[in-house]
Coordinates of C-alpha atoms in Angstrom, one line a residue:
Chain A
M1 CA 30.0 -139.1 12.1
I2 CA 26.6 -141.3 11.8
R3 CA 23.9 -139.7 13.3
I4 CA 20.2 -141.7 13.2
D5 CA 16.8 -140.6 13.3
N6 CA 13.5 -142.3 14.1
L7 CA 15.3 -145.4 12.8
T8 CA 12.7 -148.0 13.0
K9 CA 12.3 -151.9 11.7
I10 CA 9.3 -153.9 11.5
F11 CA 9.4 -157.4 11.0
E12 CA 5.9 -158.8 9.3
T13 CA 5.7 -162.7 11.0
P14 CA 3.1 -165.3 10.3
N15 CA 2.6 -164.5 14.3
G16 CA 2.3 -160.3 13.3
P17 CA 4.5 -158.0 13.0
V18 CA 7.3 -158.0 15.1
T19 CA 8.9 -154.6 16.4
A20 CA 12.9 -155.0 16.1
A21 CA 14.3 -151.6 16.3
D22 CA 11.6 -148.9 18.1
H23 CA 12.3 -145.0 16.7
I24 CA 15.9 -145.3 17.3
N25 CA 17.8 -142.0 17.6
M26 CA 21.0 -141.2 18.3
E27 CA 24.4 -140.0 16.8
V28 CA 28.6 -141.0 17.0
P29 CA 30.4 -138.5 16.9
E30 CA 33.6 -138.4 14.3
G31 CA 36.3 -141.0 15.2
E32 CA 34.8 -142.3 18.4
I33 CA 33.8 -145.9 19.3
C34 CA 30.3 -146.5 19.9
V35 CA 29.5 -150.2 21.6
L36 CA 25.9 -151.8 20.7
L37 CA 25.3 -153.9 23.6
G38 CA 22.5 -155.7 24.9
P39 CA 21.1 -159.0 25.1
S40 CA 20.3 -161.1 22.3
G41 CA 17.2 -159.9 19.9
C42 CA 17.3 -156.8 21.9
G43 CA 18.0 -155.1 18.4
K44 CA 21.3 -154.0 18.3
T45 CA 22.0 -156.0 15.5
T46 CA 19.2 -155.2 13.5
T47 CA 19.8 -151.4 13.9
L48 CA 23.6 -151.8 12.7
K49 CA 22.8 -153.7 9.7
M50 CA 20.2 -150.7 8.8
I51 CA 22.7 -148.1 8.5
N52 CA 24.8 -150.9 5.0
R53 CA 21.7 -152.0 4.4
I54 CA 21.7 -155.5 4.9
I55 CA 18.4 -155.2 7.1
P56 CA 16.6 -152.9 5.0
S57 CA 14.6 -150.0 6.9
T58 CA 11.0 -149.6 7.9
S59 CA 11.0 -146.0 8.2
G60 CA 13.8 -143.3 10.1
R61 CA 17.2 -141.8 8.3
I62 CA 20.5 -142.5 8.1
Y63 CA 22.6 -139.8 8.5
I64 CA 26.6 -139.9 7.4
N65 CA 28.8 -137.1 7.6
G66 CA 25.6 -135.3 7.6
E67 CA 24.9 -136.5 4.4
D68 CA 21.4 -137.9 4.1
T69 CA 22.3 -142.1 2.9
T70 CA 18.3 -142.6 1.8
G71 CA 18.4 -141.7 -1.8
M72 CA 21.7 -143.4 -1.8
D73 CA 22.9 -146.5 -4.5
T74 CA 23.6 -149.1 -2.1
V75 CA 26.0 -150.5 -3.4
E76 CA 28.1 -147.3 -3.0
L77 CA 27.5 -146.6 0.0
R78 CA 28.5 -149.9 1.2
R79 CA 32.0 -149.5 -0.3
N80 CA 32.4 -146.1 2.0
I81 CA 31.4 -148.4 5.0
G82 CA 33.8 -150.3 6.5
Y83 CA 31.9 -153.9 7.4
V84 CA 33.3 -156.6 9.7
I85 CA 31.3 -159.2 10.3
Q86 CA 31.3 -162.4 13.3
Q87 CA 31.7 -165.2 11.4
I88 CA 34.7 -163.3 9.7
G89 CA 33.3 -164.0 6.0
L90 CA 37.0 -164.1 4.4
F91 CA 36.7 -165.3 0.7
P92 CA 38.1 -168.9 0.6
N93 CA 38.8 -169.1 -3.2
M94 CA 40.7 -165.7 -2.7
T95 CA 44.6 -165.4 -1.3
I96 CA 45.0 -163.1 1.2
E97 CA 46.3 -160.3 -0.5
E98 CA 43.0 -160.8 -2.9
N99 CA 40.6 -160.2 -0.3
I100 CA 42.1 -157.0 1.2
A101 CA 42.3 -155.9 -2.6
I102 CA 39.0 -156.9 -3.0
V103 CA 37.1 -153.4 -2.4
P104 CA 39.9 -151.4 -3.7
K105 CA 39.5 -153.3 -6.7
L106 CA 35.1 -152.9 -7.1
L107 CA 35.8 -149.7 -7.0
G108 CA 38.4 -149.5 -9.8
W109 CA 41.9 -148.7 -8.3
E110 CA 44.8 -149.4 -10.5
A111 CA 46.3 -152.8 -9.7
S112 CA 49.9 -151.8 -8.0
R113 CA 47.8 -149.3 -6.2
Y114 CA 45.7 -152.2 -4.6
K115 CA 48.8 -154.1 -4.1
A116 CA 50.2 -151.8 -2.6
R117 CA 47.5 -150.9 0.1
A118 CA 47.0 -154.8 1.0
K119 CA 50.6 -154.7 1.5
E120 CA 50.4 -151.9 4.3
L121 CA 47.4 -152.5 5.6
L122 CA 49.0 -156.6 6.8
D123 CA 51.9 -154.3 7.8
L124 CA 49.0 -152.4 10.1
V125 CA 47.1 -155.3 10.9
A126 CA 50.5 -157.0 12.0
L127 CA 51.1 -159.9 10.3
D128 CA 53.8 -160.0 7.9
P129 CA 53.3 -159.3 4.0
G130 CA 56.0 -161.6 2.7
T131 CA 54.3 -164.5 5.1
F132 CA 50.3 -164.0 4.5
L133 CA 50.3 -161.9 1.4
K134 CA 49.8 -165.4 -0.8
R135 CA 48.1 -167.3 1.5
Y136 CA 44.6 -168.5 1.7
P137 CA 41.9 -168.0 4.4
R138 CA 41.8 -171.5 6.0
E139 CA 45.8 -171.2 6.4
L140 CA 45.1 -169.0 9.0
S141 CA 44.4 -169.2 12.5
G142 CA 40.6 -167.6 13.5
G143 CA 42.6 -164.2 14.8
Q144 CA 44.4 -164.2 12.2
Q145 CA 42.0 -164.2 9.5
Q146 CA 39.7 -161.6 12.1
R147 CA 42.4 -159.1 11.8
I148 CA 42.2 -159.8 7.9
G149 CA 38.4 -158.8 8.4
V150 CA 39.7 -155.2 9.3
A151 CA 42.2 -155.2 7.0
R152 CA 39.9 -156.1 4.1
A153 CA 37.3 -153.2 5.9
L154 CA 39.9 -150.7 6.2
A155 CA 40.9 -150.9 2.4
A156 CA 39.5 -148.6 0.8
D157 CA 40.0 -146.2 4.0
P158 CA 36.1 -145.9 4.1
P159 CA 35.3 -143.0 6.9
V160 CA 32.6 -145.2 8.9
M161 CA 33.0 -149.1 9.9
L162 CA 30.3 -151.0 11.4
M163 CA 31.8 -154.3 13.0
D164 CA 29.1 -156.9 14.1
E165 CA 31.0 -158.5 16.9
P166 CA 33.8 -158.6 15.6
F167 CA 35.8 -160.6 18.2
G168 CA 33.3 -162.8 19.1
A169 CA 34.7 -166.0 17.6
I170 CA 37.9 -165.2 19.0
D171 CA 39.7 -167.5 22.2
P172 CA 39.5 -165.1 25.6
I173 CA 43.1 -164.5 24.9
N174 CA 43.7 -164.1 21.4
R175 CA 40.8 -161.5 21.8
E176 CA 42.4 -159.0 24.3
V177 CA 45.6 -159.3 22.5
I178 CA 43.4 -158.2 19.2
Q179 CA 41.5 -155.9 21.0
D180 CA 44.0 -153.9 22.0
E181 CA 45.5 -154.1 18.9
F182 CA 42.4 -152.5 17.4
M183 CA 42.5 -150.0 19.8
K184 CA 45.6 -148.5 18.5
M185 CA 45.1 -148.4 14.8
Q186 CA 42.2 -146.7 15.8
Q187 CA 43.4 -144.0 17.9
E188 CA 45.6 -143.2 14.9
L189 CA 42.4 -144.0 12.0
R190 CA 40.3 -142.2 13.6
K191 CA 37.6 -143.7 12.1
T192 CA 33.5 -143.4 13.5
I193 CA 33.0 -147.2 13.9
M194 CA 29.6 -149.3 15.5
F195 CA 30.4 -151.8 17.2
V196 CA 27.8 -154.6 18.5
S197 CA 28.7 -156.4 21.3
H198 CA 26.7 -158.9 24.1
D199 CA 29.9 -158.3 26.6
I200 CA 30.0 -155.5 28.8
D201 CA 33.8 -156.0 29.5
E202 CA 34.8 -155.3 25.7
A203 CA 32.1 -152.4 25.7
V204 CA 33.7 -151.1 28.4
K205 CA 37.3 -151.1 27.5
M206 CA 36.2 -150.3 23.4
A207 CA 33.5 -147.5 23.7
D208 CA 34.0 -144.1 23.9
R209 CA 29.6 -144.5 24.2
I210 CA 28.0 -147.1 24.8
A211 CA 24.7 -147.8 24.1
I212 CA 22.2 -149.7 26.3
F213 CA 19.4 -152.0 24.2
R214 CA 16.1 -153.5 25.4
D215 CA 13.4 -155.3 23.3
G216 CA 13.6 -152.7 20.3
R217 CA 14.5 -149.6 22.6
L218 CA 17.6 -147.7 22.8
V219 CA 17.4 -147.2 27.0
Q220 CA 20.7 -145.7 27.7
Y221 CA 23.6 -143.6 25.4
D222 CA 26.0 -142.8 27.6
T223 CA 30.5 -142.6 28.0
P224 CA 31.4 -146.0 29.8
D225 CA 31.9 -144.5 32.8
D226 CA 28.9 -142.5 33.1
L227 CA 27.1 -145.6 32.5
L228 CA 28.1 -147.8 35.9
A229 CA 28.4 -144.7 37.3
H230 CA 24.5 -144.2 36.6
P231 CA 23.0 -146.6 34.9
K232 CA 19.0 -145.2 34.1
D233 CA 17.1 -148.1 35.5
D234 CA 17.0 -151.4 36.7
F235 CA 17.3 -153.0 33.4
V236 CA 20.8 -151.1 32.7
E237 CA 21.9 -151.6 36.5
S238 CA 21.3 -155.4 36.2
F239 CA 22.9 -155.8 32.9
V240 CA 26.3 -153.6 33.5
G241 CA 26.3 -156.3 36.6
D242 CA 26.8 -156.6 40.3
D243 CA 30.8 -155.5 40.0
R244 CA 29.9 -152.4 38.2
A245 CA 32.0 -150.5 40.5
L246 CA 34.9 -152.6 39.8
K247 CA 34.6 -152.4 35.9
R248 CA 35.0 -148.5 36.3
L249 CA 38.3 -149.4 37.6
R250 CA 39.8 -150.2 33.6
L251 CA 37.9 -146.6 32.9
V252 CA 40.0 -144.3 35.3
Q253 CA 44.0 -143.4 35.5
V254 CA 45.7 -143.1 38.2
K255 CA 46.8 -139.9 37.3
Q256 CA 43.2 -138.8 37.9
V257 CA 43.2 -140.1 41.4
M258 CA 47.0 -139.6 42.4
E259 CA 47.8 -137.2 45.5
P260 CA 50.6 -135.1 46.2
V261 CA 53.0 -137.5 49.0
T262 CA 55.6 -136.5 51.6
T263 CA 59.0 -138.5 51.5
V264 CA 61.9 -138.4 54.1
R265 CA 65.2 -139.1 52.4
P266 CA 68.1 -141.4 53.6
E267 CA 70.1 -138.4 55.8
D268 CA 67.0 -137.4 57.3
S269 CA 66.7 -138.5 61.1
L270 CA 64.1 -140.9 62.1
S271 CA 63.0 -138.5 64.4
T272 CA 61.9 -136.7 60.9
A273 CA 60.7 -139.1 59.9
L274 CA 58.1 -140.0 62.5
Q275 CA 57.5 -136.1 62.7
R276 CA 56.2 -136.6 59.0
I277 CA 54.0 -139.4 59.9
E278 CA 52.1 -137.1 61.6
Q279 CA 52.3 -133.7 60.6
Q280 CA 50.5 -136.0 57.3
G281 CA 48.6 -138.1 59.3
Y282 CA 50.2 -141.3 57.5
S283 CA 48.8 -144.3 58.9
H284 CA 52.1 -146.5 58.9
A285 CA 54.6 -145.4 56.8
I286 CA 56.6 -142.5 54.8
L287 CA 58.4 -143.0 51.3
M288 CA 61.8 -142.7 51.7
V289 CA 63.5 -141.3 48.0
N290 CA 67.1 -140.7 46.6
E291 CA 68.5 -137.2 45.4
R292 CA 67.0 -138.1 42.2
Q293 CA 63.4 -138.1 43.6
Q294 CA 63.3 -141.7 42.6
P295 CA 61.7 -143.8 45.6
I296 CA 64.1 -146.5 46.8
G297 CA 62.3 -147.8 50.2
Y298 CA 60.1 -146.8 53.3
V299 CA 59.8 -146.1 57.1
S300 CA 57.5 -147.9 58.8
R301 CA 55.8 -145.9 61.8
S302 CA 57.0 -148.2 64.3
V303 CA 60.7 -148.2 63.7
A304 CA 60.5 -144.3 63.5
Q305 CA 58.7 -144.7 67.2
T306 CA 61.3 -147.6 68.8
T307 CA 64.5 -146.3 66.8
S308 CA 67.0 -143.5 66.7
G309 CA 69.3 -142.8 63.9
L310 CA 69.1 -142.3 59.8
C311 CA 66.3 -142.9 57.8
G312 CA 68.6 -144.6 55.6
E313 CA 69.6 -147.0 58.3
H314 CA 66.5 -148.2 59.0
Y315 CA 64.4 -149.3 55.8
F316 CA 62.1 -151.3 54.0
G317 CA 62.1 -152.1 50.0
L318 CA 59.9 -151.5 48.2
K319 CA 57.4 -153.7 46.7
T320 CA 55.8 -152.6 43.5
E321 CA 54.9 -148.9 42.2
A322 CA 52.5 -147.6 39.4
S323 CA 53.0 -145.5 36.8
P324 CA 50.4 -142.1 36.4
E325 CA 49.3 -144.2 33.0
D326 CA 48.3 -147.2 34.7
D327 CA 44.3 -148.2 35.0
L328 CA 42.8 -148.8 38.4
R329 CA 42.1 -152.2 37.9
K330 CA 46.3 -153.2 37.6
V331 CA 46.4 -150.6 40.3
A332 CA 44.0 -152.4 42.5
S333 CA 45.2 -155.7 41.7
L334 CA 49.2 -154.9 42.4
M335 CA 47.2 -153.4 45.8
F336 CA 46.0 -157.2 46.5
T337 CA 48.6 -159.1 45.3
H338 CA 51.8 -156.8 47.4
D339 CA 49.0 -156.5 49.9
T340 CA 49.5 -152.9 50.2
T341 CA 47.1 -149.9 50.7
W342 CA 49.4 -147.2 48.5
L343 CA 51.7 -147.3 46.1
P344 CA 54.4 -144.7 45.1
C345 CA 53.6 -143.3 41.4
T346 CA 56.8 -143.1 39.4
D347 CA 57.2 -140.8 35.9
A348 CA 59.3 -142.9 32.6
N349 CA 62.0 -141.9 34.3
G350 CA 61.6 -142.9 37.9
T351 CA 61.3 -140.2 39.7
L352 CA 58.0 -139.8 41.9
V353 CA 55.0 -137.8 41.0
G354 CA 52.5 -138.9 43.7
Q355 CA 50.8 -141.3 45.5
V356 CA 47.3 -143.4 45.1
T357 CA 46.2 -145.0 47.8
Q358 CA 43.0 -147.4 48.6
R359 CA 41.0 -144.5 50.0
G360 CA 42.2 -142.5 47.5
I361 CA 40.4 -144.6 44.7
T362 CA 37.2 -145.6 47.2
H363 CA 36.8 -142.0 47.2
Y364 CA 37.0 -140.8 44.1
L365 CA 34.4 -143.7 42.5
G366 CA 32.1 -142.9 45.5
A367 CA 32.2 -138.9 44.3
T368 CA 30.6 -139.6 41.2
Y369 CA 28.4 -142.3 42.6
H370 CA 26.7 -139.5 44.6
P371 CA 27.8 -136.3 42.5
D372 CA 24.9 -134.0 44.3
A373 CA 24.3 -136.1 47.8
L374 CA 22.2 -132.8 48.6
G375 CA 20.7 -132.2 45.2
T376 CA 19.2 -135.4 44.8
L377 CA 17.4 -135.1 48.6
P378 CA 14.8 -132.6 47.8
R379 CA 13.9 -134.2 44.7
Q380 CA 13.6 -137.6 46.4
L381 CA 11.6 -135.2 49.1
H382 CA 9.2 -134.3 46.4
K383 CA 8.2 -137.5 44.9
V384 CA 7.4 -138.9 48.4
S385 CA 4.9 -135.4 48.5
A386 CA 3.1 -136.0 45.5
Chain B
M1 CA 39.3 -214.9 -27.5
D2 CA 37.0 -214.5 -30.6
T3 CA 37.0 -210.7 -28.9
F4 CA 40.2 -210.0 -28.4
D5 CA 40.6 -211.1 -32.2
F6 CA 37.3 -209.0 -33.4
L7 CA 39.0 -205.8 -30.9
T8 CA 42.2 -206.1 -32.4
G9 CA 41.4 -207.0 -36.1
N10 CA 38.6 -203.6 -36.0
I11 CA 40.6 -201.2 -33.8
D12 CA 40.3 -198.4 -36.5
L13 CA 36.3 -199.2 -36.7
I14 CA 36.1 -199.1 -33.4
L15 CA 38.4 -195.8 -33.0
K16 CA 36.0 -193.8 -35.1
L17 CA 32.7 -195.1 -33.0
T18 CA 34.8 -194.3 -30.3
V19 CA 35.1 -190.6 -31.3
E20 CA 32.0 -190.7 -32.9
H21 CA 30.3 -191.5 -29.6
L22 CA 32.1 -189.7 -27.8
S23 CA 31.6 -186.2 -29.4
L24 CA 28.4 -186.4 -29.8
V25 CA 27.9 -187.1 -25.3
A26 CA 30.6 -184.3 -25.3
V27 CA 28.3 -181.6 -27.8
A28 CA 25.0 -182.9 -26.2
V29 CA 26.4 -182.7 -22.3
G30 CA 28.5 -179.1 -23.4
L31 CA 25.0 -178.2 -24.1
A32 CA 23.1 -178.9 -21.3
T33 CA 25.7 -177.1 -19.2
L34 CA 25.0 -174.1 -21.3
T35 CA 21.7 -174.4 -20.5
G36 CA 21.7 -176.0 -17.4
V37 CA 24.2 -173.8 -15.0
P38 CA 22.3 -170.5 -15.5
I39 CA 18.9 -172.5 -15.4
G40 CA 20.4 -173.7 -11.8
I41 CA 21.8 -170.5 -11.1
A42 CA 18.4 -168.7 -11.5
I43 CA 16.4 -170.6 -9.7
T44 CA 18.8 -170.1 -6.0
Q45 CA 15.8 -166.9 -6.3
N46 CA 12.7 -168.4 -6.3
E47 CA 12.0 -171.1 -4.0
R48 CA 8.6 -172.6 -5.4
V49 CA 10.5 -172.1 -9.3
A50 CA 13.0 -174.3 -7.7
R51 CA 10.7 -177.2 -6.7
V52 CA 9.1 -177.0 -10.2
V53 CA 11.7 -176.9 -12.3
L54 CA 13.4 -179.8 -10.4
Y55 CA 10.5 -181.4 -10.3
L56 CA 10.4 -181.6 -14.5
A57 CA 13.9 -182.2 -14.6
S58 CA 13.9 -185.3 -12.4
I59 CA 10.1 -186.2 -14.8
I60 CA 12.1 -186.0 -17.9
I61 CA 15.4 -188.1 -16.2
T62 CA 12.0 -191.2 -15.6
I63 CA 11.7 -191.6 -19.6
P64 CA 13.2 -194.4 -20.3
S65 CA 15.8 -193.5 -23.6
I66 CA 14.1 -195.6 -26.0
A67 CA 10.9 -194.4 -25.5
L68 CA 11.9 -190.6 -25.2
F69 CA 13.6 -191.5 -29.4
G70 CA 10.5 -192.8 -30.2
I71 CA 8.8 -189.5 -29.2
M72 CA 10.6 -187.3 -31.1
I73 CA 10.9 -189.2 -34.2
P74 CA 7.4 -187.6 -35.3
I75 CA 8.0 -184.5 -33.4
L76 CA 11.5 -184.1 -35.4
S77 CA 10.4 -185.4 -38.8
T78 CA 8.3 -182.1 -39.2
I79 CA 11.8 -181.0 -39.8
G80 CA 13.1 -183.8 -41.2
Q81 CA 15.4 -184.9 -38.8
G82 CA 13.3 -187.8 -37.2
I83 CA 16.0 -190.3 -36.8
G84 CA 19.6 -189.2 -36.4
Y85 CA 22.4 -186.9 -34.7
L86 CA 19.7 -184.3 -33.7
P87 CA 17.0 -186.4 -31.6
A88 CA 20.2 -188.0 -30.0
V89 CA 21.9 -185.0 -28.7
I90 CA 18.6 -183.3 -27.4
A91 CA 17.8 -186.9 -25.8
V92 CA 20.9 -186.7 -24.1
L93 CA 21.2 -182.9 -23.4
L94 CA 17.3 -183.3 -21.6
Y95 CA 18.7 -185.8 -19.9
S96 CA 21.8 -183.5 -18.5
Q97 CA 20.0 -181.2 -17.3
L98 CA 18.7 -182.9 -13.7
P99 CA 22.1 -183.7 -12.8
I100 CA 23.3 -180.4 -13.8
I101 CA 20.7 -178.0 -12.8
R102 CA 20.5 -179.8 -9.0
N103 CA 24.4 -180.0 -8.2
T104 CA 24.3 -175.9 -9.7
Y105 CA 21.2 -175.0 -7.2
T106 CA 22.5 -177.0 -4.9
A107 CA 25.9 -175.7 -4.6
I108 CA 24.6 -172.1 -5.1
N109 CA 22.3 -172.1 -2.2
N110 CA 24.9 -173.4 0.2
V111 CA 27.6 -171.0 0.0
N112 CA 27.9 -169.8 3.1
P113 CA 25.5 -167.1 3.9
A114 CA 28.2 -165.2 6.1
L115 CA 29.8 -165.3 2.9
R116 CA 26.9 -163.8 0.7
E117 CA 26.8 -161.2 3.6
A118 CA 30.2 -160.2 3.8
A119 CA 29.9 -159.7 0.0
R120 CA 27.3 -157.6 0.3
G121 CA 28.4 -155.5 3.1
I122 CA 31.5 -154.9 1.3
G123 CA 30.0 -153.4 -2.2
M124 CA 29.7 -156.2 -4.6
N125 CA 26.7 -155.9 -6.4
P126 CA 24.7 -159.7 -7.3
V127 CA 26.6 -160.1 -10.8
Q128 CA 30.0 -159.6 -8.8
R129 CA 28.8 -162.2 -6.3
L130 CA 28.2 -164.0 -8.2
R131 CA 31.4 -164.2 -10.6
M132 CA 33.7 -163.1 -7.5
V133 CA 32.3 -165.8 -5.3
E134 CA 29.2 -167.9 -5.2
I135 CA 30.1 -169.7 -8.7
P136 CA 34.0 -170.4 -7.7
L137 CA 33.1 -172.1 -5.0
A138 CA 30.2 -173.6 -6.5
I139 CA 32.6 -175.4 -9.2
P140 CA 33.5 -178.8 -7.5
V141 CA 29.8 -179.4 -6.8
I142 CA 28.8 -178.0 -10.6
M143 CA 31.3 -180.4 -11.9
A144 CA 30.4 -183.4 -10.2
G145 CA 26.9 -182.9 -11.9
V146 CA 28.5 -182.6 -15.2
R147 CA 30.3 -186.2 -14.5
T148 CA 27.2 -187.7 -13.7
A149 CA 25.4 -186.4 -16.6
V150 CA 28.4 -187.7 -18.9
V151 CA 28.9 -191.2 -17.7
M152 CA 25.5 -192.0 -17.4
N153 CA 24.7 -190.5 -20.9
I154 CA 27.6 -192.6 -22.4
G155 CA 25.2 -195.4 -21.2
V156 CA 22.5 -194.0 -22.7
M157 CA 24.3 -192.9 -26.2
A158 CA 24.2 -196.9 -27.1
I159 CA 21.3 -196.8 -27.6
A160 CA 21.0 -193.9 -29.9
A161 CA 22.5 -195.9 -32.6
Y162 CA 18.9 -198.0 -33.1
I163 CA 18.0 -194.1 -35.2
G164 CA 20.9 -193.8 -36.5
A165 CA 23.4 -191.6 -34.8
G166 CA 26.3 -194.2 -34.4
G167 CA 28.9 -194.4 -32.1
L168 CA 30.0 -197.5 -29.9
G169 CA 25.8 -198.7 -29.8
V170 CA 26.4 -199.4 -33.4
L171 CA 28.5 -202.6 -32.1
I172 CA 26.2 -203.6 -30.0
S173 CA 22.6 -202.8 -31.6
R174 CA 24.8 -205.5 -35.2
G175 CA 26.0 -208.4 -32.3
I176 CA 22.1 -208.7 -31.1
T177 CA 21.0 -208.9 -34.9
Q178 CA 23.4 -210.4 -36.2
S179 CA 23.8 -212.8 -33.0
D180 CA 27.5 -211.9 -32.9
P181 CA 28.7 -212.4 -29.2
R182 CA 32.1 -210.4 -30.1
Q183 CA 30.7 -207.5 -31.7
L184 CA 27.8 -207.3 -28.3
I185 CA 30.9 -207.7 -26.1
A186 CA 33.0 -205.3 -27.8
G187 CA 30.7 -202.8 -27.9
A188 CA 29.9 -203.1 -24.4
I189 CA 33.5 -203.3 -23.2
A190 CA 34.5 -200.5 -25.2
V191 CA 31.4 -198.1 -23.3
S192 CA 32.8 -198.9 -20.1
I193 CA 36.1 -198.1 -20.7
L194 CA 35.1 -194.7 -22.5
A195 CA 32.6 -194.0 -19.3
V196 CA 35.6 -194.6 -17.1
I197 CA 38.1 -192.4 -19.0
A198 CA 35.8 -189.6 -19.5
D199 CA 35.1 -189.9 -15.7
Y200 CA 38.5 -189.8 -14.9
G201 CA 39.4 -186.5 -17.1
L202 CA 36.7 -185.0 -16.0
L203 CA 37.9 -185.6 -12.6
W204 CA 41.2 -183.9 -13.5
L205 CA 39.2 -181.4 -15.0
Q206 CA 37.5 -180.5 -11.7
K207 CA 40.9 -180.0 -10.3
R208 CA 42.4 -177.8 -12.9
L209 CA 39.1 -175.9 -11.9
T210 CA 38.2 -175.7 -8.7
P211 CA 40.2 -172.3 -6.3
K212 CA 43.2 -173.2 -5.5
G213 CA 42.2 -171.6 -1.8
I214 CA 39.3 -174.9 -1.2
S215 CA 40.3 -177.7 -3.3
A216 CA 41.1 -180.3 -1.1

């Protein structure tokens, strides 16, 4: 856990004092990723770097796992905090093994132990130890180097990590890959992480909480979903972007908006199908499943109305399906690609578990934008009368 | 042809003078490295001090060697060393300061700030930063300074023969006083060859000392 209490930084410049961070108060719960977000010069990096005293604070306190760091020895403090920077900063005169093992070495581990640790960490960041241990940083690509940067920060297993735009200098394709790998790692390691970014998409993807900074102040500190649904003011709203509803799609999984679905079987008659379509109010079609509840196609309303016979003789094949773990961004993309407004959802065995519809998605997102539409009305009236 | 005969006929003498010459330069530049590198590192901590130190070192290097020897005679005479080995070594030691201090200062200052931040961020103290990161990365440039000092001072040391320090300058000074071009030319050629060989030798050493990860 990281707790920041009234943390302030005032830089003395020739043009007078400049407040880079103004009484910042926030808490990152154990095992969560907090992304500090904002335009350049907003104080997010200053705040991050005050935690490991790369920048000394003017006033305020920092607690790590409940312990006040004020009296701690700087070198000691830093060795217990993983640090990853955008420029990576691998030492070019050291091999990859030496780079990863540097903190354990400084901590006085035995050679056999830190060498084993280096190997283990290379595996963790998905690089082959046999190939990379004895190489030098300049022989690696930017993406590989930053994986080593992350491995180095993790070497002594610090409870807390600080990351200053760690993936900012990596090309977009590799960045996605590295972000995904990092998230997978984090699910196991559960480090408490503070992460500076200026990329709202990265923040939404990685953060458990997002802290928006502006002019040295912490403007809003919320979960990504809350931030996108309820930006506190115009600045936050413009910063998260006009497409904030679309960004939220990534945060919602299919199972959150999945609806129960009525189906037919191949041996049912078309009139049964029509009856169920009418009953359920389906506009275009009804899903058909086999005896193992696996979707195999759909019967369209117009066919059911105009034809007689069995469903199994007059159905159309399915274009695609979704899984309950997919995020809505993927689902929306599938819907656009296949020109459809609904998708069946199946589990790992291919068994039908429900459906996801465009209307369901819209409703879900809309519901959280207006959580208490009735509740806000009197408040607004109150404002007007006051 | 005469010069060639002189060279072959006096090979023992020339070798003896060469060794003498080289050992004078080696001792002086060796001591200069021991003083210059720490000074170069120390002045990275304060820009004002750095300017003053580099300025002083530049002034020293502009003093003609013959004048420097002249200045030292009365001073060192007080301990009975007005001429000979000691003033020669001191002169070369002083001349070597500028290239060594300046190169060390520049090399340490030019270490990528991101590396310095990474080193601080992972909890290296200043001494560890110097030892594990900054000095290894600065080695090629520091060594280039040492090479400059050596080559330059092999020339300076030839003049030290005039104050009785020995070395290949003996051949040159004798050649002038005896109007003997054979000795003059032999001495000059030997000094030049020595400078070239020393430079290559140090280049080899520089490559050996440069960490593998940064060597070209």
